[in-house]
Amino acid sequence: MKTSRVARRRRYLLCEPRHFDVRYAINPWMRVDGGVDRALALAQWTRLADTYRELGHTVDTVEPVPGLPDMVFAANGAVTLGGRVLGARFHAEERRPEAAAFQAWFKAAGFDVHMPETVSEGEGDLVPAGRWVLAGTGFRTTLTAHHEAQELLGVPTVGLRLTDPYFYHLDTALFALDDENVCYYPGAFSPGSREVLRGLFPDALLATREDALAFGLNSVSDGRHVVVAPQAEGLVEQLSAHGYVPVPVDLSELHKAGGGIKCCTQEVRSA
Ligand SMILES: CN(C)C(=N)NCCC[C@H](N)C(=O)O
């Protein structure tokens, strides 16, 4: 086991939860009558942004749009690799207008944006991991979108079928630790997809359902520091035991909409 892990500086795109709310239910976490403390959501999100800066990463922000309460989940707005950007096409009608807002941000930042033809929820389902883009399907992003991602990004996509509605995006069930390894919850995947993951990542860290339900797999790693939900206690211990440095950030208020740390974080990967 490697004991010294190396961090790489990252560029992250975030969206302040100024208009955050739970006004519709498009995943099993969302309760429209549950109540949201927006001030707390803002404070938690600010801690996340500050944590990235303290770790030496660049944080950009996209202006939140009134009436789009899920726009804080910036990871869904696109996926980028080598300076190429595949925009988003959202599954739920309520989120569809977000796609144009993220597209505009990327264009203004100097990127060409390819807009997908079918449902494609950005980094929620398309997770660059070393030589591959791991590509979730089953609830949101389509197989056609996997192919579009492969054609645009020039990297093979590995399709993985999600089967548990609580883990409706790939990045609720798996995250890349670095360019060589991942951490995932096997119970979120079909038997065939579990076999594929075992074959590609024989040394992967495996998480429990309890840690997955605590949004532990919705973590962001820079190769050394893993920004992780403190509620995922077993995973936090496991990461330390494998030489990573867990950096707990609590986004409990955002969990009410079905999102966590990674959902709030779009990595901008330039050429
Ligand atoms: C991993 N990512 C990016 C996410 N899981 N995103 C959270 C999306 C939450 C939103 N209410 C929805 O259901 O689309």
Tab-separated table of C-alpha atoms and ligand atoms in Angstrom:
chain	number	residue	atom	x	y	z
A	1	MET	CA	0.000	0.000	0.000
A	2	LYS	CA	1.268	3.500	-0.928
A	3	THR	CA	1.576	5.650	2.169
A	4	SER	CA	2.505	9.025	0.646
A	5	ARG	CA	-0.177	10.318	-1.659
A	6	VAL	CA	0.438	13.242	-3.993
A	7	ALA	CA	-2.041	16.077	-4.452
A	8	ARG	CA	-2.580	17.760	-7.835
A	9	ARG	CA	-3.886	21.319	-7.988
A	10	ARG	CA	-7.403	21.463	-9.371
A	11	ARG	CA	-9.805	24.019	-10.777
A	12	TYR	CA	-13.343	23.723	-9.469
A	13	LEU	CA	-16.564	25.384	-10.596
A	14	LEU	CA	-19.163	25.939	-7.872
A	15	CYS	CA	-22.550	27.652	-7.708
A	16	GLU	CA	-23.643	29.456	-4.555
A	17	PRO	CA	-26.928	28.048	-3.130
A	18	ARG	CA	-28.511	31.515	-3.066
A	19	HIS	CA	-31.769	30.111	-4.494
A	20	PHE	CA	-31.461	26.613	-3.024
A	21	ASP	CA	-34.746	24.933	-2.092
A	22	VAL	CA	-36.595	21.630	-2.352
A	23	ARG	CA	-39.664	22.488	-4.426
A	24	TYR	CA	-40.057	19.261	-6.409
A	25	ALA	CA	-39.034	15.656	-5.820
A	26	ILE	CA	-36.981	14.007	-8.553
A	27	ASN	CA	-34.993	11.593	-6.387
A	28	PRO	CA	-35.836	9.629	-3.217
A	29	TRP	CA	-34.019	12.088	-0.914
A	30	MET	CA	-36.238	15.052	-1.767
A	31	ARG	CA	-39.245	15.945	0.443
A	32	VAL	CA	-41.093	19.021	-0.777
A	33	ASP	CA	-42.612	19.642	2.657
A	34	GLY	CA	-39.319	19.007	4.486
A	35	GLY	CA	-38.193	22.632	4.877
A	36	VAL	CA	-34.783	23.976	3.974
A	37	ASP	CA	-32.565	26.288	6.000
A	38	ARG	CA	-31.001	28.325	3.203
A	39	ALA	CA	-28.729	30.294	5.530
A	40	LEU	CA	-27.277	27.018	6.800
A	41	ALA	CA	-26.902	25.708	3.237
A	42	LEU	CA	-24.999	28.889	2.332
A	43	ALA	CA	-22.736	28.594	5.372
A	44	GLN	CA	-21.968	24.929	4.635
A	45	TRP	CA	-21.311	25.658	0.965
A	46	THR	CA	-19.012	28.580	1.880
A	47	ARG	CA	-16.999	26.196	4.095
A	48	LEU	CA	-16.663	23.848	1.109
A	49	ALA	CA	-15.404	26.642	-1.166
A	50	ASP	CA	-12.993	27.874	1.538
A	51	THR	CA	-11.710	24.332	2.080
A	52	TYR	CA	-10.799	24.004	-1.595
A	53	ARG	CA	-8.959	27.337	-1.477
A	54	GLU	CA	-7.123	26.345	1.706
A	55	LEU	CA	-6.001	23.161	-0.065
A	56	GLY	CA	-4.524	25.314	-2.847
A	57	HIS	CA	-7.173	24.768	-5.512
A	58	THR	CA	-8.775	27.400	-7.748
A	59	VAL	CA	-12.467	28.038	-7.205
A	60	ASP	CA	-14.615	29.649	-9.909
A	61	THR	CA	-18.299	30.323	-9.501
A	62	VAL	CA	-21.203	30.448	-11.901
A	63	GLU	CA	-23.946	32.962	-11.109
A	64	PRO	CA	-26.997	31.190	-9.608
A	65	VAL	CA	-30.248	31.741	-11.493
A	66	PRO	CA	-33.452	32.542	-9.549
A	67	GLY	CA	-36.027	29.768	-9.923
A	68	LEU	CA	-33.404	27.037	-10.352
A	69	PRO	CA	-33.103	25.621	-6.814
A	70	ASP	CA	-30.858	22.680	-7.794
A	71	MET	CA	-28.279	24.775	-9.628
A	72	VAL	CA	-25.951	24.498	-6.613
A	73	PHE	CA	-25.217	20.966	-7.886
A	74	ALA	CA	-22.712	22.273	-10.404
A	75	ALA	CA	-21.274	18.837	-11.181
A	76	ASN	CA	-24.345	18.118	-13.258
A	77	GLY	CA	-23.739	21.103	-15.554
A	78	ALA	CA	-21.051	19.515	-17.774
A	79	VAL	CA	-18.093	17.184	-17.896
A	80	THR	CA	-14.705	18.425	-19.037
A	81	LEU	CA	-11.549	16.625	-20.040
A	82	GLY	CA	-8.457	17.956	-21.804
A	83	GLY	CA	-10.184	21.304	-22.328
A	84	ARG	CA	-13.160	19.682	-24.095
A	85	VAL	CA	-16.593	20.279	-22.644
A	86	LEU	CA	-19.693	18.138	-22.958
A	87	GLY	CA	-22.594	20.241	-21.698
A	88	ALA	CA	-25.664	18.857	-19.968
A	89	ARG	CA	-29.162	17.806	-20.946
A	90	PHE	CA	-31.186	17.227	-17.824
A	91	HIS	CA	-33.644	14.403	-17.247
A	92	ALA	CA	-36.103	16.418	-15.153
A	93	GLU	CA	-37.943	19.259	-16.827
A	94	GLU	CA	-37.442	21.422	-13.716
A	95	ARG	CA	-33.657	21.352	-14.174
A	96	ARG	CA	-33.471	21.746	-17.964
A	97	PRO	CA	-32.854	25.533	-17.971
A	98	GLU	CA	-29.654	25.017	-15.946
A	99	ALA	CA	-27.933	23.619	-19.043
A	100	ALA	CA	-27.852	27.016	-20.784
A	101	ALA	CA	-26.469	28.759	-17.689
A	102	PHE	CA	-23.550	26.321	-17.442
A	103	GLN	CA	-23.000	26.428	-21.209
A	104	ALA	CA	-22.763	30.236	-21.023
A	105	TRP	CA	-20.231	30.053	-18.185
A	106	PHE	CA	-17.968	27.680	-20.124
A	107	LYS	CA	-18.219	29.775	-23.299
A	108	ALA	CA	-17.336	32.948	-21.388
A	109	ALA	CA	-14.383	31.084	-19.836
A	110	GLY	CA	-13.072	30.346	-23.343
A	111	PHE	CA	-14.221	26.755	-23.912
A	112	ASP	CA	-16.091	25.345	-26.902
A	113	VAL	CA	-19.115	23.496	-25.598
A	114	HIS	CA	-20.650	20.466	-27.286
A	115	MET	CA	-24.272	20.043	-26.223
A	116	PRO	CA	-25.471	16.422	-25.925
A	117	GLU	CA	-28.367	15.020	-27.914
A	118	THR	CA	-29.827	12.907	-25.132
A	119	VAL	CA	-29.982	13.040	-21.332
A	120	SER	CA	-26.502	13.579	-19.954
A	121	GLU	CA	-26.076	14.914	-16.431
A	122	GLY	CA	-22.442	15.959	-16.598
A	123	GLU	CA	-20.070	14.733	-13.949
A	124	GLY	CA	-22.983	13.315	-11.999
A	125	ASP	CA	-22.786	10.284	-14.296
A	126	LEU	CA	-19.554	10.785	-16.262
A	127	VAL	CA	-16.557	10.370	-13.982
A	128	PRO	CA	-13.067	10.689	-15.497
A	129	ALA	CA	-10.840	8.114	-13.810
A	130	GLY	CA	-7.353	7.755	-15.273
A	131	ARG	CA	-7.535	6.106	-18.704
A	132	TRP	CA	-11.315	5.875	-18.719
A	133	VAL	CA	-14.455	7.868	-18.250
A	134	LEU	CA	-16.674	5.791	-15.978
A	135	ALA	CA	-20.214	6.311	-17.203
A	136	GLY	CA	-23.322	5.668	-15.150
A	137	THR	CA	-26.727	4.835	-16.563
A	138	GLY	CA	-29.998	3.424	-15.267
A	139	PHE	CA	-31.680	6.531	-13.882
A	140	ARG	CA	-30.470	9.599	-15.773
A	141	THR	CA	-27.678	9.618	-18.369
A	142	THR	CA	-28.341	7.438	-21.439
A	143	LEU	CA	-26.085	4.942	-23.200
A	144	THR	CA	-26.218	7.205	-26.251
A	145	ALA	CA	-24.738	9.992	-24.142
A	146	HIS	CA	-21.897	7.675	-23.089
A	147	HIS	CA	-21.074	7.250	-26.760
A	148	GLU	CA	-21.260	11.002	-27.347
A	149	ALA	CA	-18.862	11.538	-24.426
A	150	GLN	CA	-16.417	9.002	-25.854
A	151	GLU	CA	-16.522	10.597	-29.307
A	152	LEU	CA	-15.993	14.100	-27.938
A	153	LEU	CA	-13.452	13.382	-25.215
A	154	GLY	CA	-11.496	10.718	-27.107
A	155	VAL	CA	-11.314	8.503	-24.048
A	156	PRO	CA	-13.096	5.151	-23.694
A	157	THR	CA	-16.239	5.246	-21.620
A	158	VAL	CA	-16.979	2.277	-19.398
A	159	GLY	CA	-20.735	1.923	-18.991
A	160	LEU	CA	-21.885	1.034	-15.461
A	161	ARG	CA	-25.500	0.267	-14.602
A	162	LEU	CA	-26.898	1.758	-11.397
A	163	THR	CA	-29.741	-0.198	-9.803
A	164	ASP	CA	-30.621	1.500	-6.491
A	165	PRO	CA	-32.697	4.720	-6.752
A	166	TYR	CA	-30.910	6.234	-3.730
A	167	PHE	CA	-27.758	6.182	-5.856
A	168	TYR	CA	-29.240	7.662	-8.998
A	169	HIS	CA	-26.035	9.319	-10.224
A	170	LEU	CA	-22.735	7.482	-10.573
A	171	ASP	CA	-21.007	9.999	-8.334
A	172	THR	CA	-23.290	9.110	-5.420
A	173	ALA	CA	-21.858	5.560	-5.522
A	174	LEU	CA	-18.255	5.990	-6.705
A	175	PHE	CA	-15.462	8.544	-6.734
A	176	ALA	CA	-11.964	8.633	-8.213
A	177	LEU	CA	-9.271	8.636	-5.520
A	178	ASP	CA	-6.567	9.448	-8.088
A	179	ASP	CA	-5.701	8.478	-11.678
A	180	GLU	CA	-5.339	4.819	-10.710
A	181	ASN	CA	-7.924	3.946	-8.152
A	182	VAL	CA	-11.523	4.487	-7.113
A	183	CYS	CA	-13.731	3.978	-4.104
A	184	TYR	CA	-17.280	2.626	-4.546
A	185	TYR	CA	-20.278	0.935	-2.986
A	186	PRO	CA	-20.777	-2.363	-4.881
A	187	GLY	CA	-24.464	-2.686	-3.911
A	188	ALA	CA	-25.360	0.298	-6.114
A	189	PHE	CA	-24.406	-1.569	-9.315
A	190	SER	CA	-25.770	-4.412	-11.440
A	191	PRO	CA	-23.875	-7.746	-11.142
A	192	GLY	CA	-22.179	-7.250	-14.521
A	193	SER	CA	-21.059	-3.733	-13.653
A	194	ARG	CA	-19.688	-4.935	-10.310
A	195	GLU	CA	-17.625	-7.480	-12.188
A	196	VAL	CA	-16.303	-4.780	-14.539
A	197	LEU	CA	-15.314	-2.593	-11.578
A	198	ARG	CA	-13.580	-5.519	-9.865
A	199	GLY	CA	-11.624	-6.205	-13.057
A	200	LEU	CA	-10.587	-2.594	-13.690
A	201	PHE	CA	-9.853	-1.675	-10.070
A	202	PRO	CA	-8.822	-4.770	-8.118
A	203	ASP	CA	-7.439	-2.585	-5.296
A	204	ALA	CA	-10.445	-0.278	-5.032
A	205	LEU	CA	-11.652	0.815	-1.614
A	206	LEU	CA	-15.105	-0.634	-1.012
A	207	ALA	CA	-17.615	1.322	1.037
A	208	THR	CA	-20.574	0.083	3.060
A	209	ARG	CA	-24.190	0.987	2.312
A	210	GLU	CA	-24.193	3.009	5.537
A	211	ASP	CA	-21.296	5.172	4.356
A	212	ALA	CA	-22.825	5.462	0.894
A	213	LEU	CA	-26.148	6.647	2.379
A	214	ALA	CA	-24.153	9.218	4.356
A	215	PHE	CA	-22.955	10.640	0.971
A	216	GLY	CA	-19.458	9.266	1.589
A	217	LEU	CA	-19.035	8.278	-2.057
A	218	ASN	CA	-19.911	11.806	-3.124
A	219	SER	CA	-16.383	12.886	-2.198
A	220	VAL	CA	-13.762	14.947	-4.012
A	221	SER	CA	-10.141	13.797	-4.011
A	222	ASP	CA	-7.112	15.726	-5.252
A	223	GLY	CA	-5.012	12.568	-5.039
A	224	ARG	CA	-4.093	13.138	-1.394
A	225	HIS	CA	-6.819	15.096	0.389
A	226	VAL	CA	-10.311	13.668	0.227
A	227	VAL	CA	-13.052	16.166	0.998
A	228	VAL	CA	-15.627	13.860	2.532
A	229	ALA	CA	-18.909	13.895	4.460
A	230	PRO	CA	-18.065	13.520	8.182
A	231	GLN	CA	-21.158	11.319	8.585
A	232	ALA	CA	-19.389	8.579	6.569
A	233	GLU	CA	-17.368	7.562	9.597
A	234	GLY	CA	-16.208	4.127	8.419
A	235	LEU	CA	-15.023	5.556	5.116
A	236	VAL	CA	-13.129	8.375	6.827
A	237	GLU	CA	-11.211	5.762	8.818
A	238	GLN	CA	-10.605	3.616	5.758
A	239	LEU	CA	-9.213	6.581	3.789
A	240	SER	CA	-6.748	7.398	6.580
A	241	ALA	CA	-5.679	3.764	6.794
A	242	HIS	CA	-4.838	3.894	3.056
A	243	GLY	CA	-2.675	7.014	3.295
A	244	TYR	CA	-5.246	9.622	2.179
A	245	VAL	CA	-5.994	12.703	4.244
A	246	PRO	CA	-9.730	12.975	4.914
A	247	VAL	CA	-10.981	16.564	5.055
A	248	PRO	CA	-14.500	16.486	6.511
A	249	VAL	CA	-17.007	19.067	5.259
A	250	ASP	CA	-20.620	18.806	6.357
A	251	LEU	CA	-23.234	19.581	3.669
A	252	SER	CA	-26.190	18.095	5.576
A	253	GLU	CA	-28.587	20.810	4.379
A	254	LEU	CA	-27.833	20.024	0.745
A	255	HIS	CA	-28.371	16.309	1.364
A	256	LYS	CA	-32.091	17.191	1.556
A	257	ALA	CA	-32.034	17.638	-2.226
A	258	GLY	CA	-30.030	14.457	-2.776
A	259	GLY	CA	-26.639	16.057	-3.261
A	260	GLY	CA	-23.349	16.348	-1.417
A	261	ILE	CA	-19.771	17.524	-1.829
A	262	LYS	CA	-19.095	16.146	-5.308
A	263	CYS	CA	-22.508	17.207	-6.596
A	264	CYS	CA	-21.567	20.788	-5.710
A	265	THR	CA	-18.195	20.534	-7.466
A	266	GLN	CA	-17.506	20.558	-11.196
A	267	GLU	CA	-13.837	19.926	-11.980
A	268	VAL	CA	-12.662	22.020	-14.903
A	269	ARG	CA	-9.971	19.995	-16.665
A	270	SER	CA	-8.095	22.183	-19.125
A	271	ALA	CA	-5.892	20.949	-21.940
B	1	LIG	C1	-23.699	13.784	-7.925
B	1	LIG	N1	-24.465	14.772	-8.349
B	1	LIG	C2	-23.920	15.795	-9.158
B	1	LIG	C3	-25.666	14.735	-7.903
B	1	LIG	N2	-26.049	13.741	-7.347
B	1	LIG	N3	-26.359	15.814	-8.037
B	1	LIG	C4	-27.331	16.149	-7.145
B	1	LIG	C5	-28.559	16.473	-7.886
B	1	LIG	C6	-29.702	16.718	-6.982
B	1	LIG	C7	-30.932	17.120	-7.699
B	1	LIG	N4	-31.967	17.347	-6.758
B	1	LIG	C8	-31.353	16.057	-8.712
B	1	LIG	O1	-32.031	15.122	-8.335
B	1	LIG	O2	-31.028	16.191	-9.886
